[in-house]
Amino acid sequence: MKIAVASGKGGTGKTTLSVALANAVKQSVQYLDCDVEEPNGNLFLHPQVLAREVITVPIPEVNRSLCNACGECAELCQFNAIVTQGQYALVFPELCHSCGGCIKVCPENAITEIEKPIGSLTRGRSGNIEYIQGKLDIGNAMSPPLIRAVKAEEREDCLTIIDCPPGTSCPMIVTVRDADFVLLVTEPTPFGLHDLKLAVETVRELQRPFAVIINRADAGDDRVEQYCRNENINVLLRIPETRIAAEASSRGETILSVFPEMEEELRAMLAKIESIVEAQ
């Protein structure tokens, strides 16, 4: 089973919950850190790094001696990643989506592909947890290819916890689109409610089963609770707001070190999610 932990905004506690879920499972479990722009699950799981590899994407390269600036490639590209400039085509790698279409339409065979590094993939282990992390290189804006590389490590023989990127744009959608279940982490604030609504609309459009976790549940008002009741959305867990939890997090400790009794709650929640998925 693949459980994606997502949210409409950053800072709601996705990693807090993802790490706690992974620690609550006693058998083999995978933790995929797909928040590739700022992965931080390793700060709490402290995995032993076993391997690291560079992830690349193919980018077109123009042979100027062959290019006649016919414009076929520029006309095809929907992202303006290649344009005709003077006597030859000019490539903007940061806009390229690596579709390879420009190579196929070039009548002069003037375009080939080179591999451009975009980030790294790290494999590690922390006890019974297999840890996979993607980390985007500074200056790269295209995170979905790296997220797909991390998700390619998914196994079918164990539970997989996916720590998603924040928001509801392409990186989040790429991460949750094939998840068996999505946990939306929110907080009881006006910003939390606003972005939760966006996340709910997104997962409903993707037709993914989902439920809500309210972090810092006693820190705001009850508008999130009212929204979930009105929309018939299950709230599976409420995590209280405490100073000792914030202090533990700042030391790189998990929330289970503060609320050890939550371990049983998380196992019960996983069993409930499994029954919901099986009933689909």
Coordinates of C-alpha atoms in Angstrom, one line a residue:
M1 CA 0.0 0.0 0.0
K2 CA 1.2 3.5 -0.9
I3 CA 0.2 6.3 1.4
A4 CA 1.0 9.9 0.3
V5 CA 1.2 12.5 3.0
A6 CA 0.4 15.9 1.4
S7 CA -0.9 19.3 2.2
G8 CA -2.0 22.5 0.5
K9 CA 0.8 24.5 2.1
G10 CA 4.2 24.1 3.7
G11 CA 4.8 23.9 7.4
T12 CA 1.8 21.9 8.4
G13 CA 3.6 18.9 9.6
K14 CA 3.8 16.5 6.6
T15 CA 7.3 15.3 7.6
T16 CA 6.3 15.0 11.3
L17 CA 3.5 12.7 10.4
S18 CA 5.4 10.8 7.7
V19 CA 8.2 10.0 10.1
A20 CA 5.9 9.0 12.9
L21 CA 4.0 6.6 10.6
A22 CA 7.2 5.0 9.4
N23 CA 8.4 4.6 13.0
A24 CA 5.0 3.1 14.1
V25 CA 5.3 0.3 11.6
K26 CA 7.3 -2.6 13.0
Q27 CA 7.7 -4.6 9.8
S28 CA 9.6 -3.4 6.7
V29 CA 8.5 0.0 5.4
Q30 CA 9.7 2.4 2.8
Y31 CA 10.0 6.1 3.3
L32 CA 10.1 8.1 0.1
D33 CA 11.1 11.8 0.5
C34 CA 9.6 13.4 -2.6
D35 CA 9.8 16.9 -1.2
V36 CA 12.9 17.2 -3.4
E37 CA 13.3 21.0 -3.1
E38 CA 13.8 20.7 0.7
P39 CA 13.9 17.1 1.8
N40 CA 14.2 16.8 5.6
G41 CA 13.0 13.3 6.6
N42 CA 16.7 12.4 7.1
L43 CA 17.0 14.9 10.0
F44 CA 14.6 12.7 12.0
L45 CA 15.3 9.2 10.7
H46 CA 19.1 9.6 10.7
P47 CA 19.5 6.9 8.0
Q48 CA 22.8 5.2 7.2
V49 CA 23.5 6.2 3.6
L50 CA 24.1 3.2 1.4
A51 CA 24.2 4.7 -2.1
R52 CA 23.9 8.0 -3.9
E53 CA 23.5 8.6 -7.6
V54 CA 23.1 11.6 -9.9
I55 CA 19.8 12.0 -11.7
T56 CA 19.9 13.5 -15.2
V57 CA 17.4 14.5 -17.9
P58 CA 17.9 14.6 -21.6
I59 CA 18.3 18.1 -23.0
P60 CA 18.5 19.0 -26.8
E61 CA 21.8 20.3 -28.2
V62 CA 21.9 22.0 -31.6
N63 CA 24.6 21.4 -34.1
R64 CA 24.9 24.9 -35.5
S65 CA 26.7 23.7 -38.6
L66 CA 23.7 21.6 -39.6
C67 CA 20.8 23.8 -38.4
N68 CA 19.2 26.1 -41.0
A69 CA 16.8 27.9 -38.6
C70 CA 13.8 26.4 -40.3
G71 CA 11.7 26.8 -37.1
E72 CA 10.1 23.3 -37.0
C73 CA 11.4 22.6 -33.5
A74 CA 10.3 26.0 -32.2
E75 CA 6.9 25.6 -33.6
L76 CA 6.5 22.2 -32.0
C77 CA 7.8 23.2 -28.5
Q78 CA 4.9 24.2 -26.2
F79 CA 7.2 25.5 -23.5
N80 CA 9.4 27.9 -25.6
A81 CA 12.4 25.9 -24.6
I82 CA 13.9 26.1 -28.2
V83 CA 13.6 29.1 -30.5
T84 CA 15.1 30.1 -33.8
Q85 CA 17.5 32.9 -33.4
G86 CA 19.3 34.2 -36.4
Q87 CA 20.9 31.4 -38.3
Y88 CA 20.3 28.5 -35.8
A89 CA 18.0 27.3 -33.0
L90 CA 18.7 28.4 -29.4
V91 CA 17.9 26.1 -26.5
F92 CA 16.8 27.2 -23.0
P93 CA 17.5 24.1 -20.9
E94 CA 15.6 25.4 -17.8
L95 CA 12.4 25.4 -19.8
C96 CA 12.8 22.0 -21.5
H97 CA 10.5 19.1 -20.5
S98 CA 12.7 16.5 -22.2
C99 CA 9.9 15.3 -24.5
G100 CA 12.3 14.7 -27.4
G101 CA 9.9 16.1 -30.0
C102 CA 12.3 18.6 -31.4
I103 CA 14.7 15.8 -32.3
K104 CA 12.0 14.0 -34.2
V105 CA 10.8 16.9 -36.3
C106 CA 14.2 18.4 -37.2
P107 CA 14.6 17.8 -41.0
E108 CA 18.4 18.4 -40.9
N109 CA 19.1 16.0 -38.0
A110 CA 20.8 18.9 -36.3
I111 CA 19.5 18.2 -32.8
T112 CA 20.9 15.5 -30.4
E113 CA 20.5 15.0 -26.7
I114 CA 22.9 15.5 -23.8
E115 CA 22.3 14.5 -20.2
K116 CA 21.8 17.4 -17.8
P117 CA 22.2 16.7 -14.0
I118 CA 19.2 18.0 -12.0
G119 CA 19.7 16.4 -8.6
S120 CA 20.6 13.3 -6.6
L121 CA 18.9 10.2 -5.3
T122 CA 20.0 8.8 -2.0
R123 CA 19.3 5.3 -0.6
G124 CA 19.7 4.5 3.0
R125 CA 18.4 2.5 5.9
S126 CA 17.2 3.4 9.5
G127 CA 16.3 0.2 11.3
N128 CA 13.4 -1.4 9.5
I129 CA 12.9 1.7 7.4
E130 CA 14.2 1.8 3.8
Y131 CA 14.9 5.5 3.1
I132 CA 14.9 7.0 -0.4
Q133 CA 15.5 10.7 -0.8
G134 CA 15.5 13.0 -3.9
K135 CA 17.3 16.4 -3.7
L136 CA 17.1 18.9 -6.4
D137 CA 20.2 20.9 -7.3
I138 CA 20.2 24.6 -6.6
G139 CA 19.1 26.5 -9.7
N140 CA 16.9 23.8 -11.1
A141 CA 13.2 24.5 -11.3
M142 CA 11.9 21.2 -12.8
S143 CA 11.3 18.8 -9.9
P144 CA 8.8 16.3 -11.5
P145 CA 11.6 14.2 -13.3
L146 CA 13.5 13.8 -10.0
I147 CA 10.2 12.9 -8.1
R148 CA 9.5 10.2 -10.7
A149 CA 13.0 8.9 -10.2
V150 CA 12.3 8.6 -6.4
K151 CA 9.0 7.0 -7.0
A152 CA 10.6 4.4 -9.4
E153 CA 12.1 2.9 -6.2
E154 CA 8.7 2.0 -4.9
R155 CA 8.3 -1.7 -3.8
E156 CA 5.2 -3.7 -3.9
D157 CA 6.0 -6.0 -1.0
C158 CA 5.8 -3.4 1.8
L159 CA 4.1 -0.3 3.0
T160 CA 5.3 2.9 1.4
I161 CA 5.1 6.3 3.1
I162 CA 5.5 9.2 0.6
D163 CA 6.4 12.6 2.0
C164 CA 5.0 14.9 -0.7
P165 CA 6.0 18.4 -1.8
P166 CA 3.7 21.2 -0.4
G167 CA 1.1 22.9 -2.5
T168 CA -1.2 21.6 -5.3
S169 CA 0.9 22.2 -8.4
C170 CA 2.7 19.8 -10.7
P171 CA 5.2 18.3 -8.1
M172 CA 2.4 17.4 -5.7
I173 CA 0.2 16.0 -8.5
V174 CA 3.0 13.8 -9.8
T175 CA 3.6 12.5 -6.3
V176 CA 0.0 11.6 -5.3
R177 CA -1.6 10.6 -8.6
D178 CA -1.1 6.9 -8.2
A179 CA -1.2 6.7 -4.4
D180 CA -3.5 4.2 -2.8
F181 CA -4.5 6.7 -0.1
V182 CA -3.7 10.4 0.5
L183 CA -3.5 11.9 4.0
L184 CA -3.9 15.7 3.9
V185 CA -2.2 17.4 6.9
T186 CA -3.6 20.8 7.8
E187 CA -3.7 23.2 10.8
P188 CA -6.7 25.1 12.2
T189 CA -5.9 28.5 10.8
P190 CA -7.4 30.6 8.0
F191 CA -4.4 29.8 5.8
G192 CA -4.6 26.1 6.7
L193 CA -8.3 26.0 5.8
H194 CA -7.8 27.9 2.5
D195 CA -5.1 25.6 1.3
L196 CA -6.8 22.5 2.6
K197 CA -9.7 23.3 0.3
L198 CA -7.3 23.5 -2.7
A199 CA -5.8 20.2 -1.7
V200 CA -9.2 18.5 -1.4
E201 CA -10.2 19.8 -4.8
T202 CA -7.0 18.4 -6.2
V203 CA -7.2 14.9 -4.8
R204 CA -10.9 14.7 -5.7
E205 CA -10.0 15.6 -9.3
L206 CA -7.4 12.8 -9.2
Q207 CA -10.0 10.4 -7.7
R208 CA -7.8 9.4 -4.9
P209 CA -9.3 8.3 -1.5
F210 CA -8.2 10.6 1.2
A211 CA -8.7 11.8 4.8
V212 CA -7.5 14.7 6.9
I213 CA -5.0 15.0 9.8
I214 CA -5.2 18.2 11.9
N215 CA -1.9 19.1 13.4
R216 CA -1.7 21.6 16.2
A217 CA -5.4 20.9 16.6
D218 CA -6.0 23.1 19.7
A219 CA -4.0 26.1 18.4
G220 CA -6.7 27.8 16.2
D221 CA -10.5 27.7 15.7
D222 CA -13.0 25.1 14.6
R223 CA -13.5 26.2 11.0
V224 CA -11.4 23.3 9.6
E225 CA -13.5 20.8 11.6
Q226 CA -16.7 22.4 10.3
Y227 CA -15.5 22.3 6.8
C228 CA -14.6 18.6 7.1
R229 CA -18.1 17.8 8.6
N230 CA -19.8 19.8 5.8
E231 CA -17.8 18.0 3.1
N232 CA -18.1 14.5 4.8
I233 CA -14.3 14.2 5.1
N234 CA -12.9 11.9 7.7
V235 CA -10.6 13.4 10.3
L236 CA -8.4 10.4 11.3
L237 CA -6.1 12.1 13.8
R238 CA -5.7 15.3 15.8
I239 CA -2.2 16.1 17.0
P240 CA -2.2 18.6 19.9
E241 CA -0.1 21.8 20.1
T242 CA 2.6 21.6 22.7
R243 CA 5.8 23.4 23.3
I244 CA 7.6 20.2 24.1
A245 CA 6.7 18.8 20.7
A246 CA 8.3 21.9 19.0
E247 CA 11.4 21.6 21.2
A248 CA 11.7 17.9 20.3
S249 CA 11.4 18.7 16.6
S250 CA 14.1 21.3 16.9
R251 CA 16.4 18.6 18.3
G252 CA 15.7 16.2 15.5
E253 CA 13.5 14.0 17.6
T254 CA 10.2 12.5 16.4
I255 CA 6.8 13.3 17.8
L256 CA 6.6 9.8 19.2
S257 CA 9.3 10.7 21.7
V258 CA 6.8 13.3 23.1
F259 CA 3.6 11.3 22.5
P260 CA 4.6 7.6 22.7
E261 CA 0.9 6.7 23.1
M262 CA 0.3 7.9 19.6
E263 CA 2.1 4.9 18.2
E264 CA -1.0 2.7 18.8
E265 CA -3.2 5.4 17.3
L266 CA -1.1 5.5 14.2
R267 CA -1.2 1.7 13.8
A268 CA -5.0 1.8 14.2
M269 CA -5.2 4.5 11.7
L270 CA -3.1 2.5 9.2
A271 CA -5.5 -0.5 9.7
K272 CA -8.5 1.7 9.0
I273 CA -6.8 3.1 5.9
E274 CA -6.1 -0.4 4.7
S275 CA -9.8 -1.4 5.1
I276 CA -10.9 1.7 3.2
V277 CA -8.5 0.9 0.3
E278 CA -9.6 -2.7 0.2
A279 CA -13.2 -1.6 0.0
Q280 CA -12.6 0.6 -3.1

